[in-house]
Amino acid sequence: MRALPSVSNPPLSNLRGRITARGCQISIPLASDELMYGFGLQLLSFQQRGKKRIVRVNADPKGDSGDSHAPVPFYVTTHGYGVLIDTLRHAQFYCGEAHPKPVEPTTNQHSVVNTPQDAGGKGIATSSEVLVEVPRTAGVDAYLFAGPTMQQAVQRYILFSGGGVVPPEWGLGFWYRAELHADQAAVLALAREFRESKMPCDVIGLEPGWQTHAYSCSFAWDQNRFPDPKQFVKEAEQLGYRVNLWEHAFTHPSSPVFSQLVPYAGDFAVWEGLVPDFAGEQAREIFGSYHGEHLIDIGISGFKLDECDNSDFTDGWSFPDMSSFPSGLDGEQMHAIFGLKYQQTIWRQFQQRQRPTYNLVRSSGALAAPYPFVLYSDLYDHRQFVRGVVNCGFSGLLWCPEVRDAASEEDLIRRLQSVVFSPLAMVNAWYIKNPPWKQLNRELNNSGQLAENWKELEARCREIIGWRMQLVPYLLGAFRRYAENGTPPFRALVLDYPDDKNLQTIDDAYMMGDRMLVAPLFAGEAARKIVLPQGKWHDFWTGELVLSDSTFEVPASADKIPVFVKSGSVIPIAGVGASTGDPGSHELTVQIYGDGHISWRAQEEASEIELSWDATRAVGNIRGNGRYRVKQWKPMG
Ligand code: GAL
């Protein structure tokens, strides 16, 4: 935090607050040209000025209301500061679209518009304010994060959270979740098949069927499907896999932890199970140590914490806002923090064992950057999924645009291309028995009728998954900066280039690390628009120099996703092994774009590694004594 430039004046003055019968109101000024971003995982919109945001956890929002798996009462603006309102209440933010009543009559009487839309929000281009209302509270703390740039404001927020997570190397490999009913033999057969067919994979995930009861959960192995869980995990390890387990927190009466948890649970049931009061130490300890002793100690590498969000408007499940919990929280507050406290409960068990971990979770919130958890969803709009990657960076969250089945081969390819350029590269085949590349159609897939040309599609998917394996060292470098100085590894272009007006609305392209710009393609689109920030850029794949500061169209290539690299970058490309544990994945080809003056650094296990390029002598230099070896230095283009 101290390494960031000091800011002498507070970024804002003129904050006002008052307590009303409804709760607490805050007014924060907004200049006429100021734009707003953030509010956590927002899938439906990007720039937030002119909107009303409700910070309310909801797995299936039907509109752009602010509701999300992981809403966060935090925003940043193009004027270079961030605001965090420290509340678990359903806070409402009127982002510059509430205006005081007029008091002066006017003579301009001839103006008739057809629709409310034509009348427009008066928010943009008029100075205004952000009005925040926090209901049912006697007061609230607001935190201001100075910049001076928008990116630095985000960095400060992330450092204040404890700094960003650095996943273990295997967490950045490829993940595959098997079908929900797959048993021990079937999962191991799939694991072997991937090895035989040279499909890289680091993590195999089990869905609800590993347990005796789900939904709600027993957290006990089903002996019919998994007769020997220890042996199963061991065999998976021998094949080079980590095992990740699906669960949700709602604890079924048949669970071994049920009786102990009864006094430390909320007063309502979800799917007939208890809602553990994770805001209290007792529930965290009972629930957590059971997981530690019975699951983590046999080698489970992480969990997928499902349904810790809420779906009371749409699918009618979860506990009511009026619930009460022994810790003193009510249901509204608990919804806001359930995902975070659940993460903390599980993470602590790994910390106590000094075991690195990387996990999935369906709900999160404020100050979550250090947590080794990545968000995901049941929703499935590809464009929204890419927007999720872009938006999460503002609030210190990570998001996985997972791949399940697909509407067409092209759709599968495009989705897979995006997910390998994301915080967690995963196929979640929880409702299909065979990998999607063998059969896209869900029914046919489950009845075992494979597509005729499946080998061809599998080969294309294998190549794309291989890219991910190649990028693992580069990603480690990006995450290292997340931990060290709070720069989100995946983030909106506007964060790096706040003065570039062309980038203020770009929500379908993003920075990955400090030198790579990713512009995903979407099925059915023949071309896409690329807006490059100022500076010199190269095509990642060919090294070709692209015009700088320019907007252009690229045709949707059949086999590549548009990726651009800042001129001067040194980029490590790893060998593709069966998993990140494969020695081949530590052999690097170092690609040099332009003069190679931007060297690359990462933390690899206990050692630091640096790759640099001397353009005058055309030689590369590797420093550090980690596991990496350079096979080749490769000037590109
Ligand atoms: C959903 C989850 C899916 C899958 C499924 C299994 O809630 O989002 O990814 O795990 O449960 O029942």
XYZ file of C-alpha atoms and ligand atoms in Angstrom:
649
model
C 0.000 0.000 0.000
C 2.881 2.318 0.855
C 4.418 1.762 -2.574
C 1.401 3.418 -4.218
C 1.654 7.172 -4.791
C 0.566 9.160 -1.781
C -2.579 11.229 -2.040
C -2.590 14.407 -0.024
C -6.202 15.440 -0.364
C -9.153 13.216 0.292
C -10.602 12.190 -3.073
C -13.988 13.632 -2.176
C -15.354 16.287 0.036
C -18.925 17.146 0.619
C -20.132 13.755 1.735
C -23.379 13.992 3.595
C -25.210 11.444 5.670
C -28.351 11.318 7.744
C -30.361 8.913 9.784
C -34.040 8.575 8.956
C -36.853 6.374 10.142
C -35.977 4.115 7.180
C -32.317 3.706 8.002
C -29.300 5.624 6.888
C -28.735 7.793 3.825
C -25.484 8.929 2.295
C -24.973 11.348 -0.531
C -21.727 11.282 -2.500
C -21.115 13.913 -5.176
C -20.674 12.900 -8.804
C -19.140 15.170 -11.446
C -20.711 15.636 -14.846
C -18.180 13.484 -16.700
C -17.740 10.827 -14.062
C -18.493 7.162 -14.838
C -19.007 4.358 -12.324
C -17.986 0.679 -12.303
C -18.079 -2.200 -9.859
C -20.790 -3.577 -7.535
C -19.255 -7.046 -7.665
C -20.279 -9.698 -10.167
C -22.612 -7.807 -12.495
C -23.582 -9.930 -15.489
C -26.094 -7.619 -17.125
C -24.379 -4.260 -17.349
C -20.992 -2.603 -17.186
C -20.905 1.161 -16.688
C -23.242 1.803 -13.761
C -23.860 5.527 -13.776
C -27.486 6.274 -14.448
C -28.693 3.078 -12.818
C -30.171 1.990 -9.537
C -28.291 -0.910 -7.934
C -29.694 -3.039 -5.135
C -27.012 -4.980 -3.362
C -28.937 -8.192 -2.872
C -27.783 -11.781 -3.307
C -29.813 -13.607 -5.926
C -28.724 -16.530 -8.108
C -31.185 -15.880 -10.921
C -31.821 -12.171 -11.364
C -34.279 -11.609 -14.172
C -33.342 -8.005 -14.711
C -30.430 -5.614 -14.397
C -31.207 -4.612 -10.818
C -27.833 -5.147 -9.202
C -28.906 -8.544 -7.812
C -26.240 -11.155 -8.337
C -24.469 -14.179 -6.882
C -21.881 -11.775 -5.551
C -23.051 -8.184 -5.281
C -20.604 -5.872 -3.519
C -21.423 -2.431 -2.069
C -18.268 -1.038 -3.680
C -17.773 1.111 -6.768
C -14.952 3.031 -8.413
C -15.171 6.006 -10.731
C -13.195 7.447 -13.609
C -12.265 10.267 -11.242
C -9.965 7.849 -9.485
C -11.435 6.782 -6.172
C -13.531 3.967 -4.753
C -16.328 3.850 -2.171
C -17.179 0.882 0.038
C -20.316 0.982 2.154
C -19.826 -1.497 4.965
C -23.197 -3.144 5.266
C -24.931 -6.505 5.012
C -28.289 -4.819 4.376
C -29.995 -4.597 1.005
C -28.395 -1.253 0.286
C -29.717 0.744 -2.645
C -27.456 2.930 -4.738
C -29.011 5.556 -7.009
C -26.034 6.105 -9.268
C -26.523 9.677 -10.311
C -30.082 9.262 -11.441
C -31.960 10.838 -8.551
C -32.371 14.618 -8.897
C -33.823 17.242 -6.605
C -37.220 18.672 -7.570
C -37.252 21.756 -9.820
C -38.236 24.997 -8.096
C -37.961 27.546 -10.905
C -40.756 27.787 -13.542
C -39.585 27.721 -17.164
C -40.873 29.230 -20.381
C -39.693 26.296 -22.473
C -43.011 24.506 -22.800
C -42.897 22.854 -26.241
C -41.235 19.535 -25.876
C -43.044 16.246 -26.172
C -41.246 12.943 -26.203
C -42.702 9.617 -27.117
C -41.287 7.344 -24.485
C -39.634 7.530 -21.112
C -36.462 6.283 -22.822
C -36.422 9.310 -25.128
C -36.631 11.566 -22.117
C -33.422 9.898 -21.052
C -31.753 9.560 -17.733
C -30.632 13.018 -16.772
C -27.769 11.353 -14.925
C -24.915 11.656 -17.345
C -23.609 15.085 -18.257
C -25.150 16.808 -15.282
C -23.379 16.921 -11.991
C -25.306 14.925 -9.552
C -24.793 12.560 -6.641
C -24.778 8.940 -5.696
C -27.516 8.426 -3.155
C -27.131 5.395 -0.961
C -29.803 4.156 1.354
C -28.992 1.460 3.872
C -32.215 0.246 5.438
C -32.722 -1.003 8.973
C -29.563 0.384 10.450
C -28.663 3.065 12.944
C -25.505 4.036 11.105
C -22.968 2.797 8.635
C -19.248 3.119 7.894
C -18.212 4.318 4.454
C -14.645 3.795 3.277
C -13.019 5.928 0.598
C -10.163 4.517 -1.440
C -8.034 7.156 -3.074
C -6.276 6.586 -6.405
C -5.076 8.846 -7.798
C -6.083 6.653 -10.751
C -9.088 4.351 -10.893
C -6.756 1.355 -11.090
C -4.871 2.480 -8.007
C -8.150 2.913 -6.134
C -8.949 -0.715 -6.967
C -5.441 -1.748 -5.945
C -5.891 -0.048 -2.580
C -9.248 -1.748 -2.078
C -7.689 -5.140 -2.861
C -4.661 -4.537 -0.649
C -6.981 -3.372 2.127
C -8.800 -6.718 1.701
C -5.494 -8.497 2.353
C -4.156 -8.624 -1.220
C -5.217 -10.942 -4.029
C -4.957 -14.721 -3.893
C -2.209 -16.656 -5.699
C -3.643 -20.025 -6.698
C -1.486 -23.131 -6.615
C -0.109 -24.021 -10.041
C -2.507 -26.956 -10.372
C -5.464 -24.628 -9.772
C -4.557 -22.847 -12.987
C -4.533 -26.065 -15.005
C -7.671 -27.501 -16.593
C -10.667 -28.694 -14.534
C -13.353 -31.213 -15.479
C -16.455 -32.048 -13.429
C -17.930 -35.485 -13.996
C -21.624 -36.262 -14.351
C -23.635 -36.188 -11.168
C -24.146 -39.949 -10.810
C -20.669 -41.047 -11.889
C -19.261 -43.588 -9.432
C -15.709 -44.373 -8.384
C -15.069 -46.721 -11.324
C -16.599 -44.357 -13.882
C -14.662 -41.325 -12.649
C -11.382 -43.225 -12.647
C -12.137 -44.586 -16.113
C -12.671 -41.033 -17.338
C -9.457 -39.925 -15.627
C -7.534 -42.682 -17.398
C -9.193 -41.951 -20.697
C -8.035 -38.318 -20.502
C -4.499 -39.506 -19.937
C -4.684 -41.927 -22.851
C -6.178 -39.373 -25.192
C -3.687 -36.718 -24.038
C -6.399 -34.426 -22.771
C -4.657 -32.258 -20.158
C -6.442 -32.090 -16.825
C -5.420 -31.174 -13.263
C -8.631 -31.332 -11.291
C -11.512 -33.783 -11.414
C -14.691 -32.596 -9.732
C -17.408 -34.772 -8.221
C -20.981 -33.476 -8.275
C -23.759 -34.308 -5.724
C -23.682 -38.109 -6.251
C -20.620 -38.735 -4.083
C -22.809 -38.257 -1.007
C -25.473 -40.427 0.582
C -27.877 -37.490 0.535
C -28.118 -34.334 -1.567
C -30.095 -31.986 -1.527
C -29.666 -31.169 1.445
C -26.241 -32.601 2.144
C -24.962 -35.391 4.370
C -21.247 -34.793 3.611
C -20.836 -38.575 3.884
C -19.600 -40.770 1.038
C -22.133 -43.035 -0.622
C -20.508 -46.445 -0.172
C -22.387 -47.839 -3.162
C -20.911 -45.354 -5.563
C -17.622 -44.765 -3.761
C -16.769 -47.961 -1.869
C -13.271 -46.756 -1.016
C -12.927 -42.964 -1.036
C -9.338 -42.984 0.243
C -8.255 -45.359 -2.452
C -10.175 -43.335 -5.012
C -8.386 -40.108 -4.107
C -5.069 -41.946 -4.073
C -5.578 -43.453 -7.520
C -6.636 -40.089 -8.882
C -3.467 -38.575 -7.402
C -1.328 -41.263 -8.981
C -2.820 -40.299 -12.319
C -1.883 -36.681 -11.626
C -5.302 -35.343 -10.551
C -6.592 -33.368 -7.597
C -10.155 -34.121 -6.471
C -12.704 -31.380 -5.818
C -16.069 -32.065 -4.121
C -19.431 -30.419 -4.736
C -21.585 -29.590 -1.750
C -23.830 -26.969 -0.296
C -24.010 -26.023 3.367
C -27.587 -27.064 4.096
C -27.115 -29.986 6.458
C -29.446 -32.972 6.166
C -30.738 -34.701 9.333
C -28.871 -37.852 8.266
C -25.525 -36.064 8.300
C -22.959 -37.017 10.950
C -22.663 -33.312 11.880
C -26.401 -32.660 12.076
C -26.996 -33.050 15.818
C -23.997 -30.991 16.775
C -25.106 -28.209 14.433
C -28.754 -27.960 15.541
C -28.074 -25.319 18.248
C -25.892 -23.308 15.860
C -28.222 -23.031 12.900
C -30.870 -20.581 11.726
C -34.535 -21.131 12.553
C -35.595 -22.120 9.003
C -34.764 -25.141 6.860
C -33.512 -25.225 3.299
C -34.272 -28.454 1.435
C -35.055 -29.932 4.847
C -31.551 -29.193 6.046
C -30.048 -26.873 8.653
C -28.607 -23.512 7.711
C -25.357 -23.428 9.710
C -24.708 -20.100 11.383
C -21.294 -19.490 9.837
C -21.220 -16.037 11.414
C -20.597 -17.820 14.709
C -17.432 -19.630 15.702
C -19.176 -22.824 16.854
C -20.810 -23.633 13.509
C -17.611 -22.806 11.647
C -15.675 -25.106 13.933
C -18.111 -28.056 13.880
C -18.719 -27.885 10.149
C -15.116 -27.031 9.281
C -13.344 -29.628 11.384
C -15.627 -32.359 10.065
C -14.548 -31.391 6.547
C -10.931 -31.217 7.639
C -10.810 -34.616 9.271
C -13.026 -36.580 6.914
C -12.379 -35.019 3.545
C -9.315 -32.777 3.449
C -7.217 -35.278 5.388
C -7.890 -37.994 2.821
C -6.553 -35.692 0.125
C -9.500 -33.644 -1.160
C -7.919 -30.535 -2.718
C -10.896 -28.205 -2.619
C -14.661 -27.815 -2.784
C -17.378 -26.352 -4.921
C -19.613 -24.507 -2.465
C -22.958 -24.409 -4.201
C -26.210 -22.570 -3.485
C -24.829 -20.311 -0.765
C -26.604 -17.572 -2.720
C -30.348 -17.418 -2.760
C -33.198 -17.803 -5.166
C -36.265 -16.705 -3.309
C -37.753 -14.624 -6.132
C -37.270 -17.090 -8.929
C -36.941 -20.694 -7.865
C -38.310 -20.332 -4.376
C -35.553 -21.755 -2.251
C -33.371 -20.527 0.565
C -34.060 -19.123 4.003
C -36.276 -16.046 4.475
C -34.864 -12.596 5.217
C -36.713 -12.666 8.539
C -34.791 -15.745 9.711
C -32.784 -15.390 12.861
C -29.438 -16.888 13.713
C -27.791 -17.547 17.087
C -24.963 -15.124 16.227
C -27.529 -12.318 16.155
C -27.730 -11.861 12.383
C -31.070 -11.925 10.616
C -31.684 -13.658 7.294
C -31.138 -10.531 5.195
C -27.698 -10.011 6.710
C -26.890 -13.694 6.561
C -27.610 -13.828 2.834
C -25.071 -11.078 2.251
C -22.340 -12.882 4.134
C -23.223 -16.562 3.885
C -20.953 -17.227 0.897
C -18.002 -15.404 2.455
C -18.301 -17.066 5.848
C -18.763 -20.466 4.226
C -15.547 -19.866 2.248
C -13.788 -18.859 5.440
C -15.004 -22.006 7.235
C -13.553 -24.287 4.575
C -10.438 -22.246 3.792
C -9.390 -22.212 7.435
C -9.135 -26.003 7.429
C -6.684 -25.854 4.525
C -4.750 -23.046 6.218
C -4.441 -25.044 9.429
C -2.934 -27.875 7.418
C -0.773 -25.524 5.337
C -2.334 -27.030 2.242
C -2.705 -24.820 -0.818
C -6.204 -24.888 -2.246
C -8.328 -23.397 -5.026
C -12.096 -23.714 -4.935
C -15.403 -22.755 -6.487
C -18.190 -20.858 -4.778
C -21.550 -19.501 -5.902
C -21.701 -16.442 -3.674
C -19.225 -13.930 -2.392
C -19.049 -10.352 -1.273
C -16.888 -7.492 -0.115
C -13.151 -7.763 0.659
C -12.918 -11.288 -0.784
C -9.720 -10.870 -2.839
C -7.496 -13.094 -0.668
C -9.980 -15.989 -0.634
C -8.942 -18.924 -2.873
C -12.410 -19.160 -4.437
C -13.755 -18.530 -7.932
C -17.408 -17.741 -8.668
C -19.596 -19.613 -11.168
C -23.258 -19.792 -12.113
C -26.067 -21.897 -13.509
C -26.849 -19.114 -15.972
C -25.290 -19.627 -19.384
C -25.244 -16.600 -21.650
C -21.788 -16.457 -23.184
C -21.681 -12.688 -23.557
C -22.780 -12.214 -19.945
C -20.155 -14.732 -18.866
C -17.426 -12.663 -20.531
C -18.832 -9.490 -18.948
C -18.538 -11.296 -15.617
C -14.777 -11.712 -16.122
C -14.505 -8.006 -16.948
C -16.657 -6.702 -14.084
C -15.300 -8.917 -11.298
C -11.895 -7.269 -11.494
C -13.271 -3.996 -10.109
C -14.315 -5.635 -6.831
C -11.562 -8.154 -6.122
C -13.555 -11.171 -7.289
C -12.721 -14.010 -9.679
C -15.239 -15.565 -12.042
C -15.298 -18.762 -14.088
C -17.274 -18.607 -17.367
C -17.705 -22.378 -17.236
C -18.479 -24.595 -20.220
C -21.243 -27.193 -20.033
C -23.006 -28.333 -23.205
C -23.303 -26.128 -26.274
C -25.779 -25.171 -28.963
C -23.323 -25.960 -31.766
C -19.718 -26.949 -32.349
C -18.884 -23.312 -32.840
C -20.555 -22.415 -29.559
C -18.517 -25.062 -27.744
C -15.280 -23.823 -29.314
C -16.022 -20.163 -28.527
C -16.950 -20.907 -24.926
C -13.888 -23.069 -24.418
C -11.694 -20.377 -25.980
C -13.001 -17.878 -23.420
C -12.778 -20.127 -20.389
C -9.120 -20.935 -20.970
C -8.465 -17.176 -20.793
C -10.203 -16.844 -17.411
C -9.382 -17.301 -13.705
C -10.483 -20.950 -13.737
C -10.623 -23.135 -16.859
C -13.414 -25.655 -16.379
C -15.834 -27.907 -18.163
C -18.716 -28.602 -15.786
C -20.274 -31.729 -17.300
C -22.547 -32.302 -14.321
C -25.538 -33.263 -16.466
C -23.812 -35.060 -19.331
C -22.212 -38.487 -19.101
C -19.693 -37.934 -21.888
C -17.496 -34.920 -22.485
C -19.360 -32.329 -24.557
C -16.945 -32.733 -27.483
C -18.193 -36.305 -27.905
C -21.816 -35.285 -28.241
C -23.286 -31.807 -27.875
C -26.882 -32.885 -27.589
C -27.741 -33.564 -23.992
C -30.155 -36.475 -24.537
C -27.970 -38.200 -27.095
C -24.936 -37.667 -24.920
C -26.632 -39.306 -21.960
C -27.894 -42.214 -24.025
C -24.338 -42.856 -25.198
C -24.825 -41.939 -28.864
C -21.640 -40.165 -29.752
C -21.399 -37.752 -32.676
C -19.871 -39.154 -35.826
C -17.020 -36.695 -36.034
C -16.360 -36.477 -32.300
C -12.644 -37.197 -32.654
C -12.199 -34.108 -34.779
C -13.998 -31.902 -32.279
C -12.093 -33.508 -29.423
C -8.815 -32.668 -31.163
C -9.860 -29.019 -31.507
C -10.840 -28.892 -27.845
C -7.579 -30.571 -26.835
C -5.650 -27.852 -28.632
C -7.585 -25.084 -26.842
C -7.135 -26.746 -23.452
C -3.452 -26.997 -24.354
C -3.325 -23.181 -24.639
C -4.393 -22.989 -21.044
C -1.569 -25.275 -19.995
C 0.835 -23.107 -21.970
C -0.367 -19.999 -20.163
C -0.046 -21.279 -16.579
C 3.362 -19.628 -15.904
C 2.144 -16.354 -17.401
C -0.951 -16.507 -15.182
C 1.172 -17.150 -12.110
C 2.925 -13.872 -12.899
C -0.410 -12.078 -13.187
C -1.650 -13.465 -9.868
C 1.613 -12.577 -8.194
C 0.907 -8.913 -8.970
C -2.596 -9.402 -7.553
C -1.093 -10.468 -4.233
C 1.748 -8.000 -4.232
C 0.220 -4.742 -5.404
C -3.476 -5.514 -5.804
C -3.665 -5.418 -9.622
C -6.555 -7.697 -10.626
C -5.282 -10.447 -12.952
C -8.436 -10.086 -15.085
C -9.827 -6.620 -15.521
C -11.593 -4.111 -17.745
C -9.545 -2.198 -20.312
C -10.766 1.087 -18.849
C -8.902 0.303 -15.654
C -5.514 0.318 -17.413
C -6.457 3.160 -19.754
C -8.909 5.405 -17.843
C -8.465 8.394 -20.168
C -9.298 6.499 -23.322
C -12.961 7.338 -23.989
C -13.192 4.475 -26.494
C -12.632 1.970 -23.737
C -15.166 3.247 -21.224
C -17.913 0.997 -22.507
C -15.910 -2.073 -23.564
C -17.294 -5.030 -21.645
C -16.413 -7.817 -24.066
C -12.621 -7.615 -23.963
C -10.255 -7.494 -21.027
C -6.696 -7.435 -19.816
C -5.240 -10.729 -18.637
C -2.128 -9.893 -16.664
C -0.273 -6.697 -17.431
C 0.432 -7.323 -21.135
C -2.240 -9.437 -22.771
C -5.584 -8.240 -24.159
C -8.242 -10.888 -24.791
C -11.215 -10.290 -27.107
C -13.458 -13.396 -27.108
C -15.601 -14.397 -30.046
C -19.244 -15.417 -29.788
C -20.943 -18.131 -31.822
C -22.842 -16.936 -34.849
C -20.869 -13.736 -35.252
C -18.798 -13.486 -38.407
C -16.515 -10.741 -37.142
C -15.881 -8.662 -34.064
C -14.809 -5.150 -33.339
C -11.490 -4.706 -31.596
C -10.609 -1.490 -29.816
C -6.953 -1.342 -28.888
C -5.622 1.100 -26.323
C -2.884 3.486 -27.347
C 0.578 1.996 -27.792
C 1.932 -0.722 -30.021
C 0.294 -4.121 -29.972
C 1.068 -7.465 -31.582
C -1.120 -10.355 -32.545
C -0.363 -12.935 -29.832
C -0.443 -15.892 -32.208
C 1.608 -14.551 -35.124
C 3.586 -11.726 -33.540
C 2.434 -9.411 -36.322
C 2.428 -5.737 -35.343
C -1.092 -4.303 -35.250
C -1.885 -0.609 -35.650
C -1.954 1.093 -32.310
C -4.759 3.143 -30.820
C -7.144 1.790 -33.354
C -10.532 0.283 -33.827
C -10.920 -2.419 -36.408
C -12.853 -5.559 -37.247
C -11.388 -9.022 -37.204
C -13.083 -11.872 -39.008
C -14.057 -14.689 -36.637
C -11.290 -17.158 -37.310
C -12.205 -20.809 -37.030
C -9.326 -21.760 -34.843
C -8.134 -18.787 -32.802
C -9.452 -16.266 -30.304
C -8.196 -12.696 -30.821
C -5.470 -11.966 -28.297
C -3.075 -9.023 -28.451
C 0.190 -8.453 -26.664
C 1.774 -5.152 -25.663
C 4.853 -4.500 -27.727
C 7.989 -5.229 -25.740
C 6.494 -8.122 -23.799
C 8.342 -11.239 -22.829
C 5.800 -14.074 -22.515
C 6.565 -17.548 -21.183
C 4.795 -20.367 -22.991
C 4.909 -23.695 -21.175
C 5.024 -27.142 -22.670
C 1.708 -29.016 -22.639
C 1.772 -31.941 -20.264
C -0.928 -34.212 -18.864
C -1.159 -31.854 -15.894
C 0.830 -28.986 -14.391
C 2.751 -31.618 -12.416
C 4.210 -32.994 -15.641
C 7.906 -32.020 -16.004
C 7.184 -31.000 -19.618
C 4.986 -28.179 -18.341
C 8.046 -26.495 -16.832
C 9.897 -26.285 -20.132
C 9.400 -22.830 -21.548
C 9.443 -21.305 -24.967
C 9.836 -17.598 -24.309
C 8.068 -15.476 -26.919
C 9.464 -11.995 -27.454
C 7.165 -9.333 -28.900
C 8.916 -6.244 -30.245
C 12.082 -5.248 -28.423
C 11.346 -7.386 -25.364
C 11.951 -4.643 -22.813
C 9.044 -5.730 -20.578
C 10.582 -8.609 -18.669
C 8.447 -11.170 -16.881
C 8.509 -12.195 -13.236
C 6.685 -14.766 -11.172
C 6.906 -16.563 -7.924
C 7.310 -20.244 -8.555
C 7.054 -22.367 -5.415
C 9.603 -20.863 -3.058
C 11.684 -19.142 -5.674
C 11.366 -16.107 -7.827
C 11.936 -16.353 -11.541
C 12.614 -13.557 -14.022
C 12.850 -13.758 -17.795
C 14.386 -10.845 -19.664
C 15.526 -10.167 -23.197
C 18.474 -8.158 -24.393
C 17.457 -6.808 -27.795
C 20.873 -5.462 -28.763
C 22.517 -8.834 -28.428
C 19.353 -10.867 -29.095
C 19.859 -13.051 -26.070
C 17.559 -14.012 -23.254
C 18.316 -14.343 -19.593
C 16.623 -16.471 -16.940
C 17.140 -15.665 -13.305
C 15.953 -17.742 -10.366
C 16.308 -21.391 -9.592
C 12.732 -22.648 -9.747
C 11.496 -25.598 -11.720
C 11.334 -23.736 -15.020
C 13.843 -24.280 -17.812
C 13.985 -22.274 -21.028
C 14.052 -24.465 -24.112
C 13.886 -21.672 -26.622
C 13.815 -17.872 -26.921
C 11.545 -17.003 -29.788
C 11.310 -13.512 -31.290
C 7.785 -13.200 -32.706
C 6.753 -11.604 -35.983
C -26.232 -26.449 -9.349
C -24.845 -25.975 -9.770
C -24.386 -26.851 -10.906
C -24.387 -28.285 -10.457
C -25.742 -28.687 -9.906
C -25.714 -30.083 -9.336
O -26.736 -25.700 -8.316
O -24.865 -24.621 -10.156
O -23.123 -26.468 -11.363
O -23.396 -28.448 -9.479
O -26.151 -27.784 -8.912
O -26.922 -30.409 -8.739
